[in-house]
Short mmCIF file of C-alpha atoms in Angstrom, two decimals:
data_model
loop_
_atom_site.label_atom_id
_atom_site.label_comp_id
_atom_site.label_asym_id
_atom_site.label_seq_id
_atom_site.Cartn_x
_atom_site.Cartn_y
_atom_site.Cartn_z
CA UNK Y 1 129.59 98.63 95.45
CA UNK Y 2 133.13 100.11 95.70
CA UNK Y 3 136.15 97.85 95.53
CA UNK Y 4 139.17 98.85 97.29
CA UNK Y 5 152.41 87.61 103.98
CA UNK Y 6 154.04 84.86 105.65
CA UNK Y 7 155.62 85.24 108.96
CA UNK Y 8 159.34 85.63 109.40
CA UNK Y 9 161.25 83.74 112.04
CA UNK Y 10 161.75 87.09 113.74
CA UNK Y 11 158.01 87.57 114.14
CA UNK Y 12 157.47 84.09 115.39
CA UNK Y 13 159.31 84.54 118.66
CA UNK Y 14 158.70 88.17 119.48
CA UNK Y 15 155.55 87.81 121.53
CA UNK Y 16 155.86 84.38 123.10
CA UNK Y 17 153.18 82.70 125.16
CA UNK Y 18 149.65 83.91 124.55
CA UNK Y 19 150.77 86.24 121.79
CA UNK Y 20 152.74 83.63 119.83
CA UNK Y 21 151.40 83.27 116.26
CA UNK Y 22 149.48 80.10 115.60
CA UNK Y 23 151.02 77.89 112.90
CA UNK Y 24 149.43 78.22 109.50
CA UNK Y 25 147.11 75.29 109.03
CA UNK Y 26 147.40 72.91 106.10
CA UNK Y 27 144.83 70.74 104.39
CA UNK Y 28 145.17 67.87 106.84
CA UNK Y 29 144.45 70.21 109.78
CA UNK Y 30 141.26 71.68 108.36
CA UNK Y 31 137.85 70.21 109.05
CA UNK Y 32 136.50 68.36 106.03
CA UNK Y 33 133.18 69.72 104.80
CA UNK Y 34 131.85 66.47 103.38
CA UNK Y 35 133.85 63.51 102.14
CA UNK Y 36 137.14 63.86 100.27
CA UNK Y 37 136.54 63.55 96.51
CA UNK Y 38 137.47 60.18 94.95
CA UNK Y 39 140.24 60.02 92.35
CA UNK Y 40 137.64 59.75 89.62
CA UNK Y 41 135.95 63.00 90.68
CA UNK Y 42 135.36 65.76 88.15
CA UNK Y 43 137.35 68.97 88.50
CA UNK Y 44 134.29 70.92 89.64
CA UNK Y 45 133.77 68.66 92.65
CA UNK Y 46 137.39 68.94 93.78
CA UNK Y 47 137.54 72.73 93.42
CA UNK Y 48 134.25 72.98 95.31
CA UNK Y 49 135.64 70.83 98.12
CA UNK Y 50 138.63 73.15 98.50
CA UNK Y 51 136.48 76.29 98.35
CA UNK Y 52 134.23 74.85 101.06
CA UNK Y 53 137.22 74.19 103.31
CA UNK Y 54 138.32 77.81 102.96
CA UNK Y 55 134.81 79.19 103.44
CA UNK Y 56 134.57 77.21 106.69
CA UNK Y 57 137.96 78.54 107.81
CA UNK Y 58 137.00 82.14 107.03
CA UNK Y 59 134.04 81.95 109.37
CA UNK Y 60 135.95 80.07 112.06
CA UNK Y 61 138.52 82.89 112.31
CA UNK Y 62 136.04 85.71 112.83
CA UNK Y 63 135.95 85.45 116.63
CA UNK Y 64 139.75 85.47 116.94
CA UNK Y 65 140.02 88.50 114.65
CA UNK Y 66 137.36 90.39 116.59
CA UNK Y 67 139.16 89.54 119.85
CA UNK Y 68 142.39 90.93 118.33
CA UNK Y 69 144.27 87.70 118.93
CA UNK Y 70 147.84 87.88 117.70
CA UNK Y 71 148.24 86.60 114.12
CA UNK Y 72 144.50 86.11 113.58
CA UNK Y 73 144.35 88.83 110.92
CA UNK Y 74 147.21 87.13 109.09
CA UNK Y 75 145.40 83.80 109.17
CA UNK Y 76 142.21 85.34 107.83
CA UNK Y 77 144.13 87.14 105.11
CA UNK Y 78 145.67 83.80 104.09
CA UNK Y 79 142.16 82.40 103.67
CA UNK Y 80 141.08 85.32 101.47
CA UNK Y 81 144.18 84.73 99.34
CA UNK Y 82 143.49 81.02 99.06
CA UNK Y 83 139.97 81.73 97.88
CA UNK Y 84 141.08 84.35 95.35
CA UNK Y 85 143.90 82.16 94.08
CA UNK Y 86 141.51 79.25 93.57
CA UNK Y 87 139.08 81.38 91.61
CA UNK Y 88 141.91 82.72 89.45
CA UNK Y 89 143.82 79.48 88.90
CA UNK Y 90 140.78 77.39 88.00
CA UNK Y 91 138.94 79.82 85.76
CA UNK Y 92 138.10 76.97 83.37
CA UNK Y 93 136.35 75.18 86.22
CA UNK Y 94 134.61 78.14 87.85
CA UNK Y 95 134.20 80.85 85.17
CA UNK Y 96 135.90 84.10 86.13
CA UNK Y 97 132.99 86.08 84.74
CA UNK Y 98 130.80 84.46 87.40
CA UNK Y 99 133.24 85.07 90.27
CA UNK Y 100 134.75 88.46 89.38
CA UNK Y 101 132.67 90.35 91.93
CA UNK Y 102 133.39 87.86 94.71
CA UNK Y 103 137.12 87.99 93.90
CA UNK Y 104 137.02 91.80 94.11
CA UNK Y 105 135.28 91.67 97.49
CA UNK Y 106 137.82 89.17 98.80
CA UNK Y 107 140.54 91.57 97.64
CA UNK Y 108 138.85 94.40 99.56
CA UNK Y 109 138.78 92.34 102.74
CA UNK Y 110 142.33 91.07 102.21
CA UNK Y 111 143.67 94.60 101.84
CA UNK Y 112 142.13 95.67 105.14
CA UNK Y 113 143.57 92.60 106.83
CA UNK Y 114 146.96 93.19 105.19
CA UNK Y 115 147.23 96.73 106.55
CA UNK Y 116 146.32 95.51 110.03
CA UNK Y 117 148.84 92.66 109.76
CA UNK Y 118 151.70 94.96 108.74
CA UNK Y 119 151.05 97.31 111.64
CA UNK Y 120 150.97 94.31 113.97
CA UNK Y 121 154.26 92.70 112.96
CA UNK Y 122 156.46 95.60 111.82
CA UNK Y 123 157.08 97.05 115.31
CA UNK Y 124 158.13 93.59 116.52
CA UNK Y 125 160.40 93.26 113.51
CA UNK Y 126 162.05 96.62 114.22
CA UNK Y 127 162.45 95.85 117.91
CA UNK Y 128 164.19 92.60 117.01
CA UNK Y 129 166.49 94.48 114.65
CA UNK Y 130 167.36 96.88 117.46
CA UNK Y 131 168.13 94.13 119.97
CA UNK Y 132 171.73 93.39 118.81
CA UNK Y 133 172.60 97.08 118.33
CA UNK Y 134 175.13 98.20 121.00
CA UNK Y 135 173.55 100.42 123.62
CA UNK Y 136 175.86 103.32 122.75
CA UNK Y 137 174.47 103.32 119.19
CA UNK Y 138 170.84 103.51 120.26
CA UNK Y 139 170.58 107.28 120.49
CA UNK Y 140 167.36 108.82 121.70
CA UNK Y 141 163.98 107.32 122.62
CA UNK Y 142 164.01 104.86 119.72
CA UNK Y 143 161.95 102.07 121.29
CA UNK Y 144 159.35 104.55 122.53
CA UNK Y 145 159.10 106.16 119.09
CA UNK Y 146 158.61 102.80 117.40
CA UNK Y 147 155.87 101.94 119.87
CA UNK Y 148 154.26 105.36 119.61
CA UNK Y 149 154.31 105.22 115.82
CA UNK Y 150 152.61 101.85 115.45
CA UNK Y 151 150.28 101.60 118.46
CA UNK Y 152 147.62 104.02 117.12
CA UNK Y 153 147.93 102.54 113.64
CA UNK Y 154 147.39 99.03 114.99
CA UNK Y 155 144.38 100.18 116.99
CA UNK Y 156 142.92 101.93 113.94
CA UNK Y 157 143.53 98.83 111.84
CA UNK Y 158 141.65 96.64 114.30
CA UNK Y 159 138.72 99.07 114.31
CA UNK Y 160 138.66 99.11 110.50
CA UNK Y 161 138.68 95.30 110.30
CA UNK Y 162 135.99 94.94 112.97
CA UNK Y 163 133.79 97.48 111.23
CA UNK Y 164 134.27 95.59 107.97
CA UNK Y 165 133.22 92.31 109.59
CA UNK Y 166 130.12 94.04 110.98
CA UNK Y 167 129.22 95.61 107.64
CA UNK Y 168 126.51 94.61 105.15
CA UNK Y 169 129.29 94.36 102.59
CA UNK Y 170 130.95 91.48 104.45
CA UNK Y 171 127.58 89.80 104.98
CA UNK Y 172 127.00 90.01 101.22
CA UNK Y 173 130.47 88.57 100.61
CA UNK Y 174 129.62 85.56 102.78
CA UNK Y 175 126.28 85.13 101.05
CA UNK Y 176 127.96 85.21 97.65
CA UNK Y 177 130.54 82.69 98.84
CA UNK Y 178 127.77 80.43 100.14
CA UNK Y 179 126.02 80.61 96.79
CA UNK Y 180 129.22 79.66 94.95
CA UNK Y 181 130.10 76.78 97.27
CA UNK Y 182 126.58 75.37 97.03
CA UNK Y 183 127.61 74.39 93.50
CA UNK Y 184 127.68 73.12 90.94
CA UNK Y 185 130.49 74.92 89.11
CA UNK Y 186 129.74 75.58 85.46
CA UNK Y 187 133.08 76.12 83.73
CA UNK Y 188 133.89 74.30 80.47
CA UNK Y 189 136.25 71.92 82.32
CA UNK Y 190 134.20 71.44 85.47
CA UNK Y 191 132.92 68.04 84.37
CA UNK Y 192 136.28 66.75 83.14
CA UNK Y 193 138.51 64.52 85.33
CA UNK Y 194 140.19 66.52 88.07
CA UNK Y 195 143.37 64.44 87.84
CA UNK Y 196 143.87 65.82 84.32
CA UNK Y 197 142.54 69.36 84.66
CA UNK Y 198 143.97 70.55 87.98
CA UNK Y 199 147.66 69.62 87.53
CA UNK Y 200 147.72 71.54 84.23
CA UNK Y 201 146.32 74.61 85.97
CA UNK Y 202 149.03 74.31 88.62
CA UNK Y 203 151.68 74.08 85.89
CA UNK Y 204 150.33 77.28 84.33
CA UNK Y 205 150.54 79.09 87.67
CA UNK Y 206 154.09 77.81 88.16
CA UNK Y 207 155.15 79.09 84.73
CA UNK Y 208 153.93 82.58 85.57
CA UNK Y 209 155.96 82.52 88.79
CA UNK Y 210 159.00 81.32 86.87
CA UNK Y 211 158.70 84.17 84.35
CA UNK Y 212 158.41 86.72 87.13
CA UNK Y 213 161.41 85.32 89.00
CA UNK Y 214 163.49 85.57 85.83
CA UNK Y 215 162.29 89.11 85.18
CA UNK Y 216 163.15 90.20 88.72
CA UNK Y 217 166.64 88.75 88.43
CA UNK Y 218 167.34 90.87 85.33
CA UNK Y 219 166.51 94.12 87.17
CA UNK Y 220 169.43 95.79 89.00
CA UNK Y 221 169.14 96.07 92.78
CA UNK Y 222 166.59 98.84 93.20
CA UNK Y 223 163.02 99.51 94.34
CA UNK Y 224 162.03 98.18 90.91
CA UNK Y 225 163.50 94.80 91.75
CA UNK Y 226 161.72 94.84 95.11
CA UNK Y 227 158.41 95.35 93.31
CA UNK Y 228 159.22 92.61 90.79
CA UNK Y 229 160.05 90.15 93.57
CA UNK Y 230 156.81 91.03 95.33
CA UNK Y 231 154.94 90.17 92.11
CA UNK Y 232 156.89 86.90 91.84
CA UNK Y 233 155.89 86.10 95.40
CA UNK Y 234 152.23 86.53 94.51
CA UNK Y 235 152.63 84.10 91.62
CA UNK Y 236 154.46 81.52 93.77
CA UNK Y 237 151.71 81.84 96.36
CA UNK Y 238 149.06 81.28 93.69
CA UNK Y 239 150.88 78.17 92.46
CA UNK Y 240 151.09 76.91 96.04
CA UNK Y 241 147.38 77.32 96.72
CA UNK Y 242 146.44 75.79 93.37
CA UNK Y 243 148.60 72.78 94.29
CA UNK Y 244 146.88 72.56 97.68
CA UNK Y 245 143.53 72.28 95.93
CA UNK Y 246 144.93 69.72 93.49
CA UNK Y 247 146.33 67.74 96.44
CA UNK Y 248 142.78 66.69 97.30
CA UNK Y 249 143.00 64.45 94.24
CA UNK Y 250 146.74 64.19 93.44
CA UNK Y 251 147.99 63.49 96.95
CA UNK Y 252 151.65 63.53 97.97
CA UNK Y 253 153.21 64.90 94.75
CA UNK Y 254 150.95 67.94 94.89
CA UNK Y 255 151.55 68.45 98.62
CA UNK Y 256 155.30 68.27 98.13
CA UNK Y 257 155.15 70.80 95.32
CA UNK Y 258 152.99 73.07 97.51
CA UNK Y 259 155.63 72.84 100.23
CA UNK Y 260 158.32 73.91 97.78
CA UNK Y 261 156.24 76.90 96.71
CA UNK Y 262 155.64 77.72 100.37
CA UNK Y 263 159.41 77.90 100.92
CA UNK Y 264 159.74 80.31 98.01
CA UNK Y 265 156.80 82.35 99.26
CA UNK Y 266 158.31 82.49 102.76
CA UNK Y 267 161.71 83.65 101.49
CA UNK Y 268 160.13 86.36 99.35
CA UNK Y 269 157.78 87.26 102.22
CA UNK Y 270 160.74 87.87 104.51
CA UNK Y 271 162.25 90.01 101.77
CA UNK Y 272 159.06 92.07 101.54
CA UNK Y 273 159.03 92.48 105.32
CA UNK Y 274 162.58 93.84 105.13
CA UNK Y 275 161.49 96.28 102.41
CA UNK Y 276 158.59 97.50 104.56
CA UNK Y 277 160.81 97.72 107.65
CA UNK Y 278 163.31 99.82 105.71
CA UNK Y 279 160.54 102.19 104.67
CA UNK Y 280 159.33 102.41 108.28
CA UNK Y 281 162.86 103.14 109.53
CA UNK Y 282 163.06 106.06 107.09
CA UNK Y 283 159.68 107.42 108.20
CA UNK Y 284 160.65 107.11 111.86
CA UNK Y 285 163.98 108.82 111.23
CA UNK Y 286 162.30 111.75 109.50
CA UNK Y 287 159.79 112.10 112.35
CA UNK Y 288 162.58 111.96 114.92
CA UNK Y 289 164.58 114.63 113.08
CA UNK Y 290 161.55 116.92 112.84
CA UNK Y 291 161.01 116.45 116.59
CA UNK Y 292 164.58 117.57 117.27
CA UNK Y 293 165.88 114.08 118.07
CA UNK Y 294 169.01 112.40 116.74
CA UNK Y 295 168.05 110.17 113.79
CA UNK Y 296 171.34 108.20 113.72
CA UNK Y 297 169.86 104.89 114.96
CA UNK Y 298 167.12 104.92 112.35
CA UNK Y 299 169.79 105.18 109.68
CA UNK Y 300 171.43 102.08 111.16
CA UNK Y 301 168.10 100.27 111.00
CA UNK Y 302 167.57 101.35 107.41
CA UNK Y 303 170.98 100.05 106.38
CA UNK Y 304 170.50 96.82 108.31
CA UNK Y 305 167.23 96.14 106.48
CA UNK Y 306 168.80 97.02 103.12
CA UNK Y 307 171.54 94.42 103.60
CA UNK Y 308 169.03 91.92 104.90
CA UNK Y 309 166.86 92.38 101.81
CA UNK Y 310 169.83 91.77 99.51
CA UNK Y 311 170.71 88.58 101.39
CA UNK Y 312 167.13 87.39 101.21
CA UNK Y 313 167.04 88.01 97.46
CA UNK Y 314 169.92 85.56 97.09
CA UNK Y 315 168.20 83.07 99.41
CA UNK Y 316 164.98 83.34 97.40
CA UNK Y 317 166.79 82.61 94.13
CA UNK Y 318 168.40 79.51 95.61
CA UNK Y 319 165.07 78.36 97.04
CA UNK Y 320 163.43 78.84 93.65
CA UNK Y 321 166.08 76.74 91.92
CA UNK Y 322 165.44 73.86 94.31
CA UNK Y 323 161.67 74.21 93.97
CA UNK Y 324 161.95 74.11 90.16
CA UNK Y 325 163.63 70.73 89.99
CA UNK Y 326 161.91 68.34 87.61
CA UNK Y 327 161.00 65.87 90.35
CA UNK Y 328 158.76 68.49 91.94
CA UNK Y 329 157.04 69.29 88.65
CA UNK Y 330 156.62 65.85 87.09
CA UNK Y 331 153.08 65.40 88.41
CA UNK Y 332 151.85 68.57 86.64
CA UNK Y 333 152.58 67.30 83.12
#
């Protein structure tokens, strides 16, 4: 069988009313599939409980995604990431050798959802960037070109996602997920106390994010730094989701740490959106030029997104410093 972000404040107000994105749900909002594990529970039981929550959420989002509700693809992609992060972070609880195929299939689905998500939110992002530009500097049919560029891509993305959800491959993914969540998990640490095993796994995920943040900071401002920050974002996201799973047993300290990682993830997600918007502005400018239009405004957009990305890099570093304070990490030792 072949194997193939986070909303910005800008995106959150673009399509108000029926199109407004639903808030990302946290553990306390999700339906509990069975009772919450007791503090004495083994690691396998706690990881299973979290996986079951996400499996339930994956199915509950299908109708909204098929109906093309705004932000539904983002929400489903978040679930695929939570599932993959859990499988990766707790490899000593659920052996990676047993879940490698499922992780690859979740990646396949997540990539389809990610493409659809980008084509959904980028035009809104660019329209918001255009809003404060003086009318005399908006030269040519800029709004129409933005709409014309993304509308067919968004439609194609929805078709691709719907076809994926109708496919035998997705049905097999769900069946494999059902088999895993039926339990028990068989990793070498599955039977050990969750309160000892899970915090250490979260600490490991945090350390990877810390290394990647440091590496990104050493790279001069360039596309290379953008890529490095995107990798750091993935690690921060993994640490966040691992902490969410651990919160089933560790409570408030784990939830607070997850919130800190979410702030980092959000800052880096906005940075990645600016990077993608800058790339789109360049593509639109080239298309406008080839069509005989004036590409001046697209250059303004490109420069605006470049400065925005630099500002967000600084914001992300400050957010990371706050998230890395010892009081947020003490529970993982």
